[in-house]
Coordinates of C-alpha atoms in Angstrom, one line a residue:
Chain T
X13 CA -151.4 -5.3 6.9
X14 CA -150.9 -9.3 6.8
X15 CA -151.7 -11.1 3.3
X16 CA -151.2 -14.7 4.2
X17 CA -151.0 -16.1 0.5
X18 CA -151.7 -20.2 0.1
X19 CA -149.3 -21.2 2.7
X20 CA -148.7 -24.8 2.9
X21 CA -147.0 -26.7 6.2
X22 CA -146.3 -30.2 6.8
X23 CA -145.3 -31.9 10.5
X24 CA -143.2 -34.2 9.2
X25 CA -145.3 -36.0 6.7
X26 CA -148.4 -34.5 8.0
X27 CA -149.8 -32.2 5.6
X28 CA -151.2 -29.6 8.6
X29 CA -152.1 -27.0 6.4
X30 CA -153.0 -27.1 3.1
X31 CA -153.3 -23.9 0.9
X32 CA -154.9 -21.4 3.4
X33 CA -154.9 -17.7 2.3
X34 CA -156.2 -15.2 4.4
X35 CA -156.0 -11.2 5.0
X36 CA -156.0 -9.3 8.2
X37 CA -156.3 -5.0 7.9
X38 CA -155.3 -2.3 9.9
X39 CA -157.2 -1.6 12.5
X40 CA -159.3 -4.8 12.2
X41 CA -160.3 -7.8 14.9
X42 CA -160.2 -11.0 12.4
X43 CA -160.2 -14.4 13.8
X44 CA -160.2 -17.3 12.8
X45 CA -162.6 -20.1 13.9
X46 CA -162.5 -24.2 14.1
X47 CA -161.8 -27.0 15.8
X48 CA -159.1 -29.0 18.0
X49 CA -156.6 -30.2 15.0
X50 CA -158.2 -27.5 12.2
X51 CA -154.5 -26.1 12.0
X52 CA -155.3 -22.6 13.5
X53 CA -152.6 -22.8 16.1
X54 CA -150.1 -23.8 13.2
X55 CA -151.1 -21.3 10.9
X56 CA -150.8 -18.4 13.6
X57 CA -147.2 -20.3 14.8
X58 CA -146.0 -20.1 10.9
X59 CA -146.9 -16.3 10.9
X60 CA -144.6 -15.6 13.7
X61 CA -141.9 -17.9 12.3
X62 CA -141.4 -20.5 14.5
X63 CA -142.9 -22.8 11.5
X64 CA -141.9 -22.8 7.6
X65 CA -144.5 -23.2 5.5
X66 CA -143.6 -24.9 2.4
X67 CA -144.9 -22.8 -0.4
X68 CA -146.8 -19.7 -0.4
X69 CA -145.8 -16.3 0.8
X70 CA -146.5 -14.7 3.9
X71 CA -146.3 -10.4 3.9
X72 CA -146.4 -8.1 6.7
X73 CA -146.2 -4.3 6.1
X74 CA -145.6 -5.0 2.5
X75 CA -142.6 -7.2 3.5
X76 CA -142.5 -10.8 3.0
X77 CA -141.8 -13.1 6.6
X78 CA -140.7 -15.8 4.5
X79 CA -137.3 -17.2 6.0
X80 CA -137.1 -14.2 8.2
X81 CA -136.0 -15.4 11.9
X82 CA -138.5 -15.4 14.7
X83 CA -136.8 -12.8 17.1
X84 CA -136.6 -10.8 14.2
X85 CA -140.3 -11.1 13.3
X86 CA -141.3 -9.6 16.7
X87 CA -138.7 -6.8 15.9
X88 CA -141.3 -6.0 13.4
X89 CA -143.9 -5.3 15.3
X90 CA -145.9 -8.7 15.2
X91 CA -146.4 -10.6 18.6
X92 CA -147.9 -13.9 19.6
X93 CA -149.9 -14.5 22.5
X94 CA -149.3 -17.7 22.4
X95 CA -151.7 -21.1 23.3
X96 CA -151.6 -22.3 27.3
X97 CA -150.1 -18.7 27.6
X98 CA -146.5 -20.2 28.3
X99 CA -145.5 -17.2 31.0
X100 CA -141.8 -17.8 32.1
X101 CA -143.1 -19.9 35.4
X102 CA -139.7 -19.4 37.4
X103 CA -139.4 -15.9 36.5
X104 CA -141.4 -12.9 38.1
X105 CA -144.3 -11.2 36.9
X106 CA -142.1 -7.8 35.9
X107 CA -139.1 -10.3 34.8
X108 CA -141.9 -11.8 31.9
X109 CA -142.6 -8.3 31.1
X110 CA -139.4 -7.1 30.9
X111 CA -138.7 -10.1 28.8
X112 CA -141.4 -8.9 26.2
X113 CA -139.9 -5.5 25.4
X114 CA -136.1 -7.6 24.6
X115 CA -136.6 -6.1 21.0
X116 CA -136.9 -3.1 22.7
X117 CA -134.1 -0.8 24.0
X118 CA -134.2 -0.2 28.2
X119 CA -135.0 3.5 28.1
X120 CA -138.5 2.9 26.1
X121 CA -139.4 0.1 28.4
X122 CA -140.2 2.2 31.6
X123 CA -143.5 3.8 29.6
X124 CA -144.7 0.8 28.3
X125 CA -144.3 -1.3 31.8
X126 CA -146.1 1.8 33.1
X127 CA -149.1 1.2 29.9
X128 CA -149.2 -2.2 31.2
X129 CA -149.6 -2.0 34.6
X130 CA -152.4 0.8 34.1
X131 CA -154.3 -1.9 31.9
X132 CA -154.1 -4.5 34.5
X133 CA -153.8 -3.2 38.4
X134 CA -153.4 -6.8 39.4
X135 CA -150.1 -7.6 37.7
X136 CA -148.6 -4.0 39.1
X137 CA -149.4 -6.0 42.5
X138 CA -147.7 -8.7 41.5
X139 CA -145.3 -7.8 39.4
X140 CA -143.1 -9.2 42.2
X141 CA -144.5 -12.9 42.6
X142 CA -143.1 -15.5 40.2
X143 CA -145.4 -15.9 37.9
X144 CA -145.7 -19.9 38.1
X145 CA -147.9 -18.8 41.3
X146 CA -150.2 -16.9 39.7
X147 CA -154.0 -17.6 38.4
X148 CA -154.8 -19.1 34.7
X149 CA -156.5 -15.6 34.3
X150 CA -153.5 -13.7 35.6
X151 CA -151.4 -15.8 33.7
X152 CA -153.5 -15.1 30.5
X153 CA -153.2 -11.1 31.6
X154 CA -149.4 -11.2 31.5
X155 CA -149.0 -13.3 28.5
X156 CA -151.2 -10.5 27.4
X157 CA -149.3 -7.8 28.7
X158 CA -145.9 -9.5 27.6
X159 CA -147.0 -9.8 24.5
X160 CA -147.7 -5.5 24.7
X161 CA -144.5 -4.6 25.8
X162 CA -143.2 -4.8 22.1
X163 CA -145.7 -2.4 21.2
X164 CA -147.1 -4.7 18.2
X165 CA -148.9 -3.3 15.4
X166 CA -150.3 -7.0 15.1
X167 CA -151.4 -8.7 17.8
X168 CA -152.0 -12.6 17.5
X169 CA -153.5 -14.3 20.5
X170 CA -154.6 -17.7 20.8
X171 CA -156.9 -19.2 22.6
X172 CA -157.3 -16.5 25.3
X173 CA -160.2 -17.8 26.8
X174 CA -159.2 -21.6 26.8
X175 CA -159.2 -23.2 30.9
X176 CA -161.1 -19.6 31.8
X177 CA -163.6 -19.4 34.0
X178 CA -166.8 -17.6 31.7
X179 CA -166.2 -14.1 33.7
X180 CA -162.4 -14.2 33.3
X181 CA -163.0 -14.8 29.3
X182 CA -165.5 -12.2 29.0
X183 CA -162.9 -9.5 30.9
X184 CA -160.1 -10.8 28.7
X185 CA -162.2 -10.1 25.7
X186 CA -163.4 -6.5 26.7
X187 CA -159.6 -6.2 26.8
X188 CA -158.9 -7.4 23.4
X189 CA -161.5 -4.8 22.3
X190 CA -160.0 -1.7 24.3
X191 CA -156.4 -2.7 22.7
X192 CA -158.3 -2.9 19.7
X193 CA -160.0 0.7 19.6
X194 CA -156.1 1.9 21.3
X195 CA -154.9 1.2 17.7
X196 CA -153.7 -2.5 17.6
X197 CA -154.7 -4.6 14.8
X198 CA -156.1 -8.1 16.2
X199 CA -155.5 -11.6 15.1
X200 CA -157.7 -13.9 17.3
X201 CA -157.7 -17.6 17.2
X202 CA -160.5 -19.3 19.1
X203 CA -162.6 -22.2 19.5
X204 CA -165.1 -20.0 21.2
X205 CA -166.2 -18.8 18.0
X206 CA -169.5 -17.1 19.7
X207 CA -167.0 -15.0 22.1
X208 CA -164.4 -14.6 18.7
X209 CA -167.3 -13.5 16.8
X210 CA -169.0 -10.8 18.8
X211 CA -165.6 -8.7 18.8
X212 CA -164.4 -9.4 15.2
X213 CA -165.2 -7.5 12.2
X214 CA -164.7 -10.8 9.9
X215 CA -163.7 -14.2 10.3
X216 CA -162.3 -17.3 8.6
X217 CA -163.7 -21.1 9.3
X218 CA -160.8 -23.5 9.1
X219 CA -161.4 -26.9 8.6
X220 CA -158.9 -29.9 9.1
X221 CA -156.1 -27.7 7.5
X222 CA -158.2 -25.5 4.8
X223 CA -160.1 -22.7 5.0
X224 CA -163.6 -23.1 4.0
X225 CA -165.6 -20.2 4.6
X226 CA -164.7 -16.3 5.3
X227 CA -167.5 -13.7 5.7
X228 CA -168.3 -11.0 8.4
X229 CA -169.0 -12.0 11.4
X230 CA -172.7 -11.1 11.2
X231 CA -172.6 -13.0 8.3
X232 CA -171.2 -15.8 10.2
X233 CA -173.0 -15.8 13.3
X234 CA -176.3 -16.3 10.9
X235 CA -174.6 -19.2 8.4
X236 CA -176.7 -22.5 9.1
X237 CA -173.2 -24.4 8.7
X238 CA -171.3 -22.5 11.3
X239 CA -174.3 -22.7 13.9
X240 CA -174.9 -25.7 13.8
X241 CA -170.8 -26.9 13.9
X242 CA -169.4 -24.2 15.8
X243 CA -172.3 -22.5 17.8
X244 CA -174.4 -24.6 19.2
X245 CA -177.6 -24.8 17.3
Chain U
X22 CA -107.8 -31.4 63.3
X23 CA -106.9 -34.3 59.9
X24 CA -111.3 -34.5 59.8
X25 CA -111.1 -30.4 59.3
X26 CA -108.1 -31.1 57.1
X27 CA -109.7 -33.3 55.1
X28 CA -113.1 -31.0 55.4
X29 CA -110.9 -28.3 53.3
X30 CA -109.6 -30.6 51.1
X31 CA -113.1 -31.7 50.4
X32 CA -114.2 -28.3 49.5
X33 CA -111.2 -27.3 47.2
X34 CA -111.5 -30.4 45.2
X35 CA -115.2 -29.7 45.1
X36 CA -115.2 -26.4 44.4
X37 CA -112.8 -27.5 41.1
X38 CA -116.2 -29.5 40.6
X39 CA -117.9 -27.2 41.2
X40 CA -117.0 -25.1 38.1
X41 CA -117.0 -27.7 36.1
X42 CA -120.7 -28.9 36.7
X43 CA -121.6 -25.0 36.3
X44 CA -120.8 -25.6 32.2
X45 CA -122.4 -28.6 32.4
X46 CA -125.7 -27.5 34.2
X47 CA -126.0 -24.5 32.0
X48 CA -125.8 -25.8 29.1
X49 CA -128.3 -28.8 29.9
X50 CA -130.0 -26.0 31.3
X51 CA -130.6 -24.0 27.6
X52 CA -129.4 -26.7 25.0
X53 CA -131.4 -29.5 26.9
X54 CA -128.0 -32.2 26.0
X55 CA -125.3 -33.3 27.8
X56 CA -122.4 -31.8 26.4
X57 CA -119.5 -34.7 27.4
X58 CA -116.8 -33.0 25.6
X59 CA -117.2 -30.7 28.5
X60 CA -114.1 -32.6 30.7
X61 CA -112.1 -32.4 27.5
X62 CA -112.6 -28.5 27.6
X63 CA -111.0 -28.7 30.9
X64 CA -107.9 -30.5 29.6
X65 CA -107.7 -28.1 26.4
X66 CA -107.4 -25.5 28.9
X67 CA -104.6 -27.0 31.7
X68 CA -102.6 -27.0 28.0
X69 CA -103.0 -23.7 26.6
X70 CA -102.0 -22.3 30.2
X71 CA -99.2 -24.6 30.4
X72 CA -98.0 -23.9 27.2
X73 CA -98.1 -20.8 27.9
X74 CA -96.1 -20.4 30.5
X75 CA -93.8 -23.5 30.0
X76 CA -92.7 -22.9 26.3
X77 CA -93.7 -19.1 25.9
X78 CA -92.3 -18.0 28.9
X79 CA -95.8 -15.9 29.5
X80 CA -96.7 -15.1 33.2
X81 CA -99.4 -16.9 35.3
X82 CA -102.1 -14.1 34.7
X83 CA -101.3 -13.5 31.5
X84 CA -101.2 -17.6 31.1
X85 CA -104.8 -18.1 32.4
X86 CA -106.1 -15.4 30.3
X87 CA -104.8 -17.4 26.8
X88 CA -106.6 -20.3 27.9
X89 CA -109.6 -18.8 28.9
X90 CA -110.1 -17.2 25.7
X91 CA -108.8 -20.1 23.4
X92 CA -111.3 -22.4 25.0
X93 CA -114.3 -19.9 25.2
X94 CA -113.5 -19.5 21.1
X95 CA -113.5 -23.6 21.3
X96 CA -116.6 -24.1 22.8
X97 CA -118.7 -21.4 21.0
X98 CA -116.8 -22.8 17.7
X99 CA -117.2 -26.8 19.2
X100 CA -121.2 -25.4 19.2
X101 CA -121.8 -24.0 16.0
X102 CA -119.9 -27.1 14.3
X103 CA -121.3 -29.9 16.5
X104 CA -124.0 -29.4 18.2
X105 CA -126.2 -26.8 15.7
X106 CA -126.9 -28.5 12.9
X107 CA -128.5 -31.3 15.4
X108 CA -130.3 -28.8 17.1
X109 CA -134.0 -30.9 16.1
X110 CA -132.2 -34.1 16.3
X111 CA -133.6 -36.6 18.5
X112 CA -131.1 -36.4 21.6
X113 CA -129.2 -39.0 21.5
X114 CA -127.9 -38.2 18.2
X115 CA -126.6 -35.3 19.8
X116 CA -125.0 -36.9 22.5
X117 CA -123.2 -39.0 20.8
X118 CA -121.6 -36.6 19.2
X119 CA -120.8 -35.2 22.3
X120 CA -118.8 -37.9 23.2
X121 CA -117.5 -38.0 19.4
X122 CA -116.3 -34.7 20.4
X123 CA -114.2 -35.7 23.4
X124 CA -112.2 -38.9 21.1
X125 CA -111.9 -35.9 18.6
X126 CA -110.4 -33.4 21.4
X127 CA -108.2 -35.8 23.0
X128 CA -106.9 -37.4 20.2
X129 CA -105.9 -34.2 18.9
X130 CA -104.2 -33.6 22.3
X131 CA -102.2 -36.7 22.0
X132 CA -101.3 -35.8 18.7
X133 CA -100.1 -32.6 19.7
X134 CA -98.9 -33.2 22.9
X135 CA -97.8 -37.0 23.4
X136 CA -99.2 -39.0 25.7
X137 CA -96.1 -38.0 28.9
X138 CA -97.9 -36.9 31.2
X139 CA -96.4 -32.9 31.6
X140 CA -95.5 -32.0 35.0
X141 CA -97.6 -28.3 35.5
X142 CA -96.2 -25.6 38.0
X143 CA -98.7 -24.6 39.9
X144 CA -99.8 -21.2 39.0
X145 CA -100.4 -19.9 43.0
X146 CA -97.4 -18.7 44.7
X147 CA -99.8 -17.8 47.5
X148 CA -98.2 -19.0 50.9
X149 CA -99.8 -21.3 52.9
X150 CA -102.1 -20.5 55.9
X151 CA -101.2 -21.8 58.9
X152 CA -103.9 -22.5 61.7
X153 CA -103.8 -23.6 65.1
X154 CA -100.2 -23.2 65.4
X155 CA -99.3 -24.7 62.5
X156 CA -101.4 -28.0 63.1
X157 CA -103.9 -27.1 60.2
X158 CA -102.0 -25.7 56.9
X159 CA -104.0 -24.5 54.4
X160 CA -102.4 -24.4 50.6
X161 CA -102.5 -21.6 48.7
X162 CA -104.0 -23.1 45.7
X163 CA -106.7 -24.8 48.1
X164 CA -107.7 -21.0 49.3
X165 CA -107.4 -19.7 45.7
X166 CA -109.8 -22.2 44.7
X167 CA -112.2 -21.9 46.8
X168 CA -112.5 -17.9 46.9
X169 CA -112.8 -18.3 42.6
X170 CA -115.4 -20.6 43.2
X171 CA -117.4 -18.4 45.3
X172 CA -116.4 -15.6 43.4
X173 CA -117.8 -17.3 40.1
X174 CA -120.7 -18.4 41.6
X175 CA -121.7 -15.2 42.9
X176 CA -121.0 -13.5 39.6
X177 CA -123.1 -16.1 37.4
X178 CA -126.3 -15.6 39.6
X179 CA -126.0 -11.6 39.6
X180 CA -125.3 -12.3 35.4
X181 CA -128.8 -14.5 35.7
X182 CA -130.7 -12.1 37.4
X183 CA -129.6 -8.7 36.9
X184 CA -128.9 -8.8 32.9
X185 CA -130.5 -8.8 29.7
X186 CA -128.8 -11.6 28.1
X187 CA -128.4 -13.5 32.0
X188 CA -132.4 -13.2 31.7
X189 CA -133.1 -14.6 28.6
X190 CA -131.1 -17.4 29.3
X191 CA -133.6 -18.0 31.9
X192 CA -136.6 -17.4 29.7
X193 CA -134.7 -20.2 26.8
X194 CA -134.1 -22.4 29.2
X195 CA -137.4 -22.6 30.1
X196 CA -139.3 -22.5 26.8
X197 CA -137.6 -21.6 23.8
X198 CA -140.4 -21.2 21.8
X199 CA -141.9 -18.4 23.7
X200 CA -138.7 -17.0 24.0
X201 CA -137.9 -16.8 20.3
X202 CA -141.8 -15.2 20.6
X203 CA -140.2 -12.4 22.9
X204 CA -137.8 -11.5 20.4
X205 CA -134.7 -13.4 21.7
X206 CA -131.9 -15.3 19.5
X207 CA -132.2 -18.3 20.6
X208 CA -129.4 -19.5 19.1
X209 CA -126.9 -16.3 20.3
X210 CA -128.3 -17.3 23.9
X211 CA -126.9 -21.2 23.0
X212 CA -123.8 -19.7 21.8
X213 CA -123.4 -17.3 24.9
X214 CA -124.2 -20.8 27.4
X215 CA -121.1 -22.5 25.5
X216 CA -118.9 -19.6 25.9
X217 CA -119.5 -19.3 29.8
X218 CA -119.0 -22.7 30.2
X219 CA -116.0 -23.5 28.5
X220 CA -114.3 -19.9 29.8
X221 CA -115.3 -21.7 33.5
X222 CA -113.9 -24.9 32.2
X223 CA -110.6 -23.6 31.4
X224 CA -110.0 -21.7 34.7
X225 CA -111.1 -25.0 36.5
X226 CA -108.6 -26.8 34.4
X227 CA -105.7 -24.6 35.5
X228 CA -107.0 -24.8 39.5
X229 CA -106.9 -28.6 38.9
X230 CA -103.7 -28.8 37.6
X231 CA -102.1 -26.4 40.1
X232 CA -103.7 -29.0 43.3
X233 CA -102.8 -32.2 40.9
X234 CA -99.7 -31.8 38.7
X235 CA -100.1 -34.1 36.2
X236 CA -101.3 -32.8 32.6
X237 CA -101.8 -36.0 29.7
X238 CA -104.7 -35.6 27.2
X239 CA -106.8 -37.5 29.4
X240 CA -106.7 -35.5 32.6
X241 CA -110.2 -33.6 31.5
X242 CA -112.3 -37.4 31.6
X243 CA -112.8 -38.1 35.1
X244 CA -113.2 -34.8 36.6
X245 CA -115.4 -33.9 33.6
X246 CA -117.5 -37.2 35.1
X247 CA -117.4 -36.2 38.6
X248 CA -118.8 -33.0 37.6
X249 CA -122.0 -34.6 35.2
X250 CA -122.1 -36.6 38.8
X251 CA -122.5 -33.1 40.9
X252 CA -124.7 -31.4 38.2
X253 CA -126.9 -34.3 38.3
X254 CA -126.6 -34.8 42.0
X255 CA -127.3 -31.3 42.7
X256 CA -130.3 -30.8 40.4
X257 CA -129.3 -30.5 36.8
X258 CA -129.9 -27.3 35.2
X259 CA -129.5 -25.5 38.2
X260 CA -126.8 -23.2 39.3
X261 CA -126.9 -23.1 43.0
X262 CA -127.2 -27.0 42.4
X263 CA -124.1 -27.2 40.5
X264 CA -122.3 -25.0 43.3
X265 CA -123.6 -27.4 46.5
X266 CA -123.6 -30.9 44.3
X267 CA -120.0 -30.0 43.0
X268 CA -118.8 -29.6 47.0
X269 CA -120.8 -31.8 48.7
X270 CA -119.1 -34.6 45.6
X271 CA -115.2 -33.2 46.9
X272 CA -116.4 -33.8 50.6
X273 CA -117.5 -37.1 50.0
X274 CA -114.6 -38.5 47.6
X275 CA -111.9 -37.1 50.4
X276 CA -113.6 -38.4 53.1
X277 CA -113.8 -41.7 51.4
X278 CA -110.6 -41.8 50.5
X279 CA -109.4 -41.0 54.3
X280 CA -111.6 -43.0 56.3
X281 CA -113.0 -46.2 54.0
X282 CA -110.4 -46.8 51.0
X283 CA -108.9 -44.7 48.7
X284 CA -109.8 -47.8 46.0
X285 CA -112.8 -47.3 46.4
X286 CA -113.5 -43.9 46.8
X287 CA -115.2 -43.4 43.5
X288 CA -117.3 -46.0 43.6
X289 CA -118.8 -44.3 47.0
X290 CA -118.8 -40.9 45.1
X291 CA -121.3 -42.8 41.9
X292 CA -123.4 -45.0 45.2
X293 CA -124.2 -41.7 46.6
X294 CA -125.2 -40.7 43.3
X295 CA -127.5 -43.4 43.0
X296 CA -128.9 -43.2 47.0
X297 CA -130.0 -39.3 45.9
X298 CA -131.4 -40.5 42.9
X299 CA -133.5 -43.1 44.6
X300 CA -134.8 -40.6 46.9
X301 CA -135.1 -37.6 44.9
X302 CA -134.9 -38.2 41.4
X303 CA -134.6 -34.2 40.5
X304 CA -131.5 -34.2 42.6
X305 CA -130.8 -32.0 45.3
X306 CA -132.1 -28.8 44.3
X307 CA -134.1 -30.1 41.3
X308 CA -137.3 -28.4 40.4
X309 CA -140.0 -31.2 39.9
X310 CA -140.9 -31.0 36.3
X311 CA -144.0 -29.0 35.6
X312 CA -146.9 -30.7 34.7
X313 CA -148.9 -29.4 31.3
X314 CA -152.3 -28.4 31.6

């Protein structure tokens, strides 16, 4: 479904990423695992446009993203939840979801507000409230169910659980899991890789711009290197 | 009944300043840059409608209507020409050219126009209202201005809040990353700021020349400075702030002009600037800037 192919991106003369290459399928939960500064955030932000990589290809539904516009990107059916969440703080709860279906035209947005609210009660009572009011969980639930509204084939979050307390990320991840078995493919980007790992089906370990080592996540969770960097022990 | 007087004079001239700082606040609000060509806009405007009606002979609707459009085409085209290829320039770059602009629209204006001043006829014919039997008149331009004011004003917070577009100029102005993550253009929604503003500049530019006669290629400068003054003093990027800065800014400059000196009545208008600064550096209806977790 995505075939990122030995993308390359540079912050000015900072060479962020250098020749990662990975593969997300339908119907899979892939994420990719590492730490503050690996580039994972960058990699996801050159999927959804809002970075050029340099060389390398990037294809989505056996089309190429390269020099395709952001907005358009979404119109594709590829959404970003992105880091810190980044809800439309001045604007109401229903105003951010509303916003997520602007690809969309008004008559189809009704159902999916209605899909929304059903997956999370709370926003439905306060869909009201501006959203700068809200919770960091709530905030991650709209970003969440913003992100929905465009009825993505590919969803991209990162860092869902990041400033969560460990309840709230273990609800947003049973979450990511339901949308999952609903039919939504799953890009997850996390530095909790324990939490990332005991949803996904594979993963990637990126390391200061470079991928270094992709398995299953079984496989992973039992890799000496990745336990003792990235799990604890 | 001359402090009421000047109370109304207040508020018309305001409410000229009032429009202005709208283009000014919007587009800080979305762009993030102070566009200074914004006054010039103003001026572009007074001309097209003069012309208009002076040398073409048009009528005063069909007047206003020519330089609305001609300066909604200049801003959107002053945009794209300007201002977007700077768009990750560091922002003084971009102001600069901003103020490149304004030598570039004036100029042009003196070229076209000479620098005699023209003499505009105003485009109310609205008589005057008479109050108090007779001892407090108020103009017709001075009640046309203020109605379009609150007309406009009324109009752009339904736009903000009740449409598509109106909304996603919200969500840009606020982050435009995440925005361009929702699926909007960010650059349509820059494009569609511009046009606003400069379609608001050139109705404020006929209003000012109706109340003050005089048309020369500068006219635009110092109301287009007054109203960066308003914007700022009423919490830049914010509409309502543009609205009560902008009047609050025609109070003050007619009440200094009546009662302390008419010399120095600007220099009150910029110390009352400052004061509010002091105090409340977000202006008047500023939002405090959000802290980042």
């Amino acid at each position: 479904m995505l075939k990122v192919n030995d993308i390359n991106v540079y912050y000015g003369s900072i060479h962020a990423i250098k020749g990662v290459s990975f593969e997300v399928k339908e119907g899979e939960i892939v994420t990719l695992i590492g730490a503050n500064g690996a580039g994972k955030s960058t990699t996801l932000n050159t999927v959804s446009g809002l970075l050029d990589s340099t060389t390398g290809d990037i294809e989505f539904m056996g089309k190429s993203l390269k020099g395709i516009a952001p907005h358009k990107i979404v119109g594709m059916g590829l959404a970003q939840v992105p880091e810190g969440r980044r809800v439309f703080q001045n604007m109401t709860v229903q105003e951010n979801l509303e916003m997520g279906a602007y690809t969309r035209r008004t008559s189809e947005v009704k159902d999916s507000l209605q899909d929304v609210f059903q997956r999370f009660p709370r926003l439905y009572e306060r869909r009201k409230q501006v959203s700068g009011t809200l919770s960091g969980g709530e905030q991650q639930m709209l970003a969440m169910g913003r992100a929905m509204m465009s009825k993505p084939k590919l969803l991209m979050l990162d860092e869902p659980s990041m400033g969560l307390a460990p309840i709230l990320v273990e609800q947003i991840f049973d979450i990511v899991k339901e949308l999952n078995s609903a039919g939504t493919t799953i890009l997850l980007v996390e530095q909790n890789a324990q939490m990332a790992l005991s949803i996904a089906d594979r993963g990637y370990v990126l390391e200061t711009g470079k991928v270094v080592l992709s398995a299953t996540s079984a496989e992973l969770l039992e890799n000496d290197a990745v336990k003792k960097a990235y799990l604890g022990g | 009944m001359t402090v009421l007087s000047n109370l109304i004079n207040g508020i018309s001239l305001g409410s000229i300043y009032a429009i202005i700082a709208l283009g000014y606040t919007m587009v800080y609000g979305i762009a993030k840059m102070l566009n200074f060509a914004h006054g010039d806009v103003i001026m572009v405007g007074g001309y097209m409608a003069f012309c208009a009606m002076t040398y073409l002979g048009w009528g005063v609707l069909p007047g206003i209507l020519l330089a609305v459009i001609i300066c909604t085409v200049l801003g959107v085209v002053v945009e794209k020409l300007a201002y977007k290829p700077l768009r990750s320039a560091p922002s003084l770059a971009v102001l600069i050219t901003a103020i490149g602009v304004s030598y570039f629209l004036q100029n042009t204006a003196l070229l076209i126009w000479g620098s005699d001043p023209k003499v505009f006829s105003s485009v109310v014919s609205l008589p005057s209202l008479k109050l108090f039997d007779g001892q407090l008149s108020i103009s017709g331009v001075t009640q046309v201005t203020v109605i379009s004011c609150v007309i406009i004003m009324t109009a752009l917070v339904l736009f903000t809040s009740k449409t598509k577009i109106g909304k996603a100029m919200r969500a840009v102005s606020e982050d435009k990353g995440a925005a361009q993550l929702m699926g909007i253009n960010v650059n349509s929604t820059i494009s569609v700021t511009f046009a606003i503003g400069s379609g608001l500049a050139a109705l404020a530019g006929v209003l000012l020349c109706s109340a003050y006669p005089t048309l020369m290629p500068t006219t635009g400068s110092m109301p287009g400075i007054k109203a960066f003054t308003a914007a700022v003093f009423g919490g830049i990027g914010s509409i309502p702030g543009a609205m009560v800065g902008g009047i609050l800014l025609g109070i003050i400059e007619i009440f200094g002009k009546a009662y302390i000196s008419t010399q120095l009545s600007d220099a009150i208008v910029f110390a009352v600037l400052i004061v509010v600064l002091l105090v409340k550096p977000t202006g008047l209806l500023g939002k405090p800037i959000n802290e980042k977790v």
